[in-house]
């Protein structure tokens, strides 16, 4: 899709990868609405980009629907939806205190998985109801954010791994379901990126990754995530796939 002038929404956009995606899409000419539950930060980030910011918790279905309606009113039919809202979830299936606390497990699933599904389905439904944009019949694209832990689950991250694995496995299913309407679905599975969420990654995990078995041997920069999001929107042949953005790293068990 040609990005210039298109309406885009990005969740988790007050920080890190979401902010970088919003930035890259804005620079590519999209009219971007930044969505995040952190009110002050999303307002400031949107102001800095000259975009609209909406305070919204992705786990609140009604608030999501209302945020998307606001985005449509501001910028026209949504054509691009990047979902980055997410939280860490360090816990073991069976820890020192026994089996995992199901409420704690569910809270991670609620944000990372159900929040993503809520925004994705509501934005896709709006895309399906909009006229096609080009000769391919393309109406829009959804980009979700998983993690390489979806494939190499590390000990101590069970809820996070489960949430990201489900996002990864839903990618092809969603793309297949939305194909008749020309709505693509892609997922980016980042490795280690320099954002606030990375503060929750244990130092030994960081050390085990930055040990020369990846190139480049460094944290990814959020702008490199934004760059991929823009490339996915532009390239219509990318559909139903999970792209690892990880410098070739493969995670160890811990
Ligand atoms: N940084 C990494 O190394 C890395 C690696 C793999 C995957 N990821 C994934 O990338 C995504 C973005 O992470 P990040 O590194 O930019 O982290 P971040 O903490 O910088 O940004 C996450 C943003 O999501 C927002 N958010 C959290 N819960 C929300 C909710 N319920 N409703 C609305 N907004 C909410 C936060 O306020 C924050 O602004 C996450 O899904 C994360 O799991 C990050």
PDB file of C-alpha atoms in Angstrom, residues 5-120:
ATOM      1  CA  UNK A   5      -2.382  10.043   3.531  1.00  0.00           C
ATOM      2  CA  UNK A   6      -3.573   6.735   5.014  1.00  0.00           C
ATOM      3  CA  UNK A   7      -5.180   6.512   8.441  1.00  0.00           C
ATOM      4  CA  UNK A   8      -3.139   4.452  10.928  1.00  0.00           C
ATOM      5  CA  UNK A   9      -3.550   3.449  14.562  1.00  0.00           C
ATOM      6  CA  UNK A  10      -0.748   2.187  16.773  1.00  0.00           C
ATOM      7  CA  UNK A  11      -1.270   0.721  20.254  1.00  0.00           C
ATOM      8  CA  UNK A  12       1.363   0.837  22.960  1.00  0.00           C
ATOM      9  CA  UNK A  13       2.423   3.999  21.167  1.00  0.00           C
ATOM     10  CA  UNK A  14       3.556   6.005  24.194  1.00  0.00           C
ATOM     11  CA  UNK A  15       6.820   4.109  24.405  1.00  0.00           C
ATOM     12  CA  UNK A  16       9.347   1.822  22.781  1.00  0.00           C
ATOM     13  CA  UNK A  17       8.434  -0.121  19.662  1.00  0.00           C
ATOM     14  CA  UNK A  18       4.916   1.336  19.324  1.00  0.00           C
ATOM     15  CA  UNK A  19       6.249   4.872  19.507  1.00  0.00           C
ATOM     16  CA  UNK A  20       8.878   4.012  16.902  1.00  0.00           C
ATOM     17  CA  UNK A  21       6.235   2.505  14.603  1.00  0.00           C
ATOM     18  CA  UNK A  22       4.080   5.613  14.977  1.00  0.00           C
ATOM     19  CA  UNK A  23       7.109   7.758  14.195  1.00  0.00           C
ATOM     20  CA  UNK A  24       8.045   5.751  11.094  1.00  0.00           C
ATOM     21  CA  UNK A  25       4.477   5.714   9.764  1.00  0.00           C
ATOM     22  CA  UNK A  26       4.142   9.453  10.366  1.00  0.00           C
ATOM     23  CA  UNK A  27       7.420  10.030   8.506  1.00  0.00           C
ATOM     24  CA  UNK A  28       6.124   7.856   5.657  1.00  0.00           C
ATOM     25  CA  UNK A  29       3.083  10.135   5.345  1.00  0.00           C
ATOM     26  CA  UNK A  30       0.393   8.326   7.342  1.00  0.00           C
ATOM     27  CA  UNK A  31      -2.044  10.146   9.615  1.00  0.00           C
ATOM     28  CA  UNK A  32      -1.374   8.318  12.849  1.00  0.00           C
ATOM     29  CA  UNK A  33      -3.426   7.956  16.028  1.00  0.00           C
ATOM     30  CA  UNK A  34      -1.355   6.877  19.022  1.00  0.00           C
ATOM     31  CA  UNK A  35      -3.179   4.716  21.573  1.00  0.00           C
ATOM     32  CA  UNK A  36      -1.849   3.861  25.038  1.00  0.00           C
ATOM     33  CA  UNK A  37      -3.135   3.460  28.582  1.00  0.00           C
ATOM     34  CA  UNK A  38      -0.522   5.910  29.890  1.00  0.00           C
ATOM     35  CA  UNK A  39      -2.367   9.204  29.463  1.00  0.00           C
ATOM     36  CA  UNK A  40       0.323  11.793  30.001  1.00  0.00           C
ATOM     37  CA  UNK A  41       2.940   9.906  27.997  1.00  0.00           C
ATOM     38  CA  UNK A  42       0.704   9.219  25.005  1.00  0.00           C
ATOM     39  CA  UNK A  43      -0.458  12.840  24.921  1.00  0.00           C
ATOM     40  CA  UNK A  44       3.117  14.111  24.964  1.00  0.00           C
ATOM     41  CA  UNK A  45       4.264  11.574  22.362  1.00  0.00           C
ATOM     42  CA  UNK A  46       1.391  12.453  20.033  1.00  0.00           C
ATOM     43  CA  UNK A  47       2.079  16.174  20.433  1.00  0.00           C
ATOM     44  CA  UNK A  48       5.747  15.649  19.618  1.00  0.00           C
ATOM     45  CA  UNK A  49       4.801  13.815  16.408  1.00  0.00           C
ATOM     46  CA  UNK A  50       2.010  16.224  15.477  1.00  0.00           C
ATOM     47  CA  UNK A  51      -0.481  13.350  15.686  1.00  0.00           C
ATOM     48  CA  UNK A  52      -3.593  12.496  17.711  1.00  0.00           C
ATOM     49  CA  UNK A  53      -3.170  10.668  21.020  1.00  0.00           C
ATOM     50  CA  UNK A  54      -5.918   8.637  22.703  1.00  0.00           C
ATOM     51  CA  UNK A  55      -5.814   7.281  26.229  1.00  0.00           C
ATOM     52  CA  UNK A  56      -7.221   3.773  26.061  1.00  0.00           C
ATOM     53  CA  UNK A  57      -6.620   0.453  27.782  1.00  0.00           C
ATOM     54  CA  UNK A  58      -6.674  -2.267  25.124  1.00  0.00           C
ATOM     55  CA  UNK A  59      -8.357  -4.661  27.571  1.00  0.00           C
ATOM     56  CA  UNK A  60     -11.431  -2.394  27.670  1.00  0.00           C
ATOM     57  CA  UNK A  61     -13.464  -3.453  24.642  1.00  0.00           C
ATOM     58  CA  UNK A  62     -15.810  -0.466  24.651  1.00  0.00           C
ATOM     59  CA  UNK A  63     -12.947   1.980  25.043  1.00  0.00           C
ATOM     60  CA  UNK A  64     -11.160   0.351  22.095  1.00  0.00           C
ATOM     61  CA  UNK A  65     -14.263   0.664  19.885  1.00  0.00           C
ATOM     62  CA  UNK A  66     -14.642   4.292  20.878  1.00  0.00           C
ATOM     63  CA  UNK A  67     -10.933   5.013  20.238  1.00  0.00           C
ATOM     64  CA  UNK A  68     -11.197   3.517  16.756  1.00  0.00           C
ATOM     65  CA  UNK A  69     -14.297   5.605  16.028  1.00  0.00           C
ATOM     66  CA  UNK A  70     -12.371   8.702  17.102  1.00  0.00           C
ATOM     67  CA  UNK A  71      -9.498   7.706  14.803  1.00  0.00           C
ATOM     68  CA  UNK A  72     -11.906   7.301  11.863  1.00  0.00           C
ATOM     69  CA  UNK A  73     -13.463  10.699  12.582  1.00  0.00           C
ATOM     70  CA  UNK A  74     -10.027  12.316  12.751  1.00  0.00           C
ATOM     71  CA  UNK A  75      -8.284  10.669   9.811  1.00  0.00           C
ATOM     72  CA  UNK A  76     -10.786   8.629   7.777  1.00  0.00           C
ATOM     73  CA  UNK A  77     -11.105   4.840   7.419  1.00  0.00           C
ATOM     74  CA  UNK A  78      -8.381   2.946   9.278  1.00  0.00           C
ATOM     75  CA  UNK A  79      -6.014   1.217   6.842  1.00  0.00           C
ATOM     76  CA  UNK A  80      -3.048   0.413   9.079  1.00  0.00           C
ATOM     77  CA  UNK A  81      -3.159  -1.064  12.584  1.00  0.00           C
ATOM     78  CA  UNK A  82       0.071  -1.806  14.443  1.00  0.00           C
ATOM     79  CA  UNK A  83      -0.435  -3.511  17.820  1.00  0.00           C
ATOM     80  CA  UNK A  84       2.414  -3.087  20.300  1.00  0.00           C
ATOM     81  CA  UNK A  85       0.624  -2.736  23.661  1.00  0.00           C
ATOM     82  CA  UNK A  86       2.115  -5.380  25.889  1.00  0.00           C
ATOM     83  CA  UNK A  87       3.481  -6.176  29.337  1.00  0.00           C
ATOM     84  CA  UNK A  88       6.159  -8.548  30.636  1.00  0.00           C
ATOM     85  CA  UNK A  89       5.096 -11.593  32.619  1.00  0.00           C
ATOM     86  CA  UNK A  90       7.863 -13.238  34.575  1.00  0.00           C
ATOM     87  CA  UNK A  91       6.602 -16.387  36.273  1.00  0.00           C
ATOM     88  CA  UNK A  92       7.132 -20.162  36.278  1.00  0.00           C
ATOM     89  CA  UNK A  93       4.456 -22.765  35.673  1.00  0.00           C
ATOM     90  CA  UNK A  94       5.450 -24.297  39.000  1.00  0.00           C
ATOM     91  CA  UNK A  95       7.481 -21.975  41.184  1.00  0.00           C
ATOM     92  CA  UNK A  96       8.777 -22.004  44.750  1.00  0.00           C
ATOM     93  CA  UNK A  97       5.253 -21.216  45.997  1.00  0.00           C
ATOM     94  CA  UNK A  98       3.615 -23.927  43.904  1.00  0.00           C
ATOM     95  CA  UNK A  99       1.565 -23.803  40.711  1.00  0.00           C
ATOM     96  CA  UNK A 100       1.342 -20.484  38.924  1.00  0.00           C
ATOM     97  CA  UNK A 101      -1.181 -17.950  40.216  1.00  0.00           C
ATOM     98  CA  UNK A 102      -3.899 -18.142  37.567  1.00  0.00           C
ATOM     99  CA  UNK A 103      -4.950 -14.521  38.116  1.00  0.00           C
ATOM    100  CA  UNK A 104      -1.414 -13.339  37.433  1.00  0.00           C
ATOM    101  CA  UNK A 105      -1.179 -15.587  34.367  1.00  0.00           C
ATOM    102  CA  UNK A 106      -4.542 -14.364  33.075  1.00  0.00           C
ATOM    103  CA  UNK A 107      -3.607 -10.706  33.520  1.00  0.00           C
ATOM    104  CA  UNK A 108      -0.712 -11.108  31.071  1.00  0.00           C
ATOM    105  CA  UNK A 109      -2.904 -13.023  28.603  1.00  0.00           C
ATOM    106  CA  UNK A 110      -5.556 -10.339  28.975  1.00  0.00           C
ATOM    107  CA  UNK A 111      -3.271  -7.504  27.858  1.00  0.00           C
ATOM    108  CA  UNK A 112      -0.902  -9.201  25.425  1.00  0.00           C
ATOM    109  CA  UNK A 113      -3.272 -11.602  23.708  1.00  0.00           C
ATOM    110  CA  UNK A 114      -6.871 -10.528  24.296  1.00  0.00           C
ATOM    111  CA  UNK A 115      -5.971  -6.835  23.991  1.00  0.00           C
ATOM    112  CA  UNK A 116      -4.281  -7.491  20.664  1.00  0.00           C
ATOM    113  CA  UNK A 117      -7.244  -9.554  19.425  1.00  0.00           C
ATOM    114  CA  UNK A 118      -9.708  -6.890  20.529  1.00  0.00           C
ATOM    115  CA  UNK A 119      -7.952  -4.109  18.602  1.00  0.00           C
ATOM    116  CA  UNK A 120      -7.127  -6.307  15.610  1.00  0.00           C
TER     117      UNK A 120
END
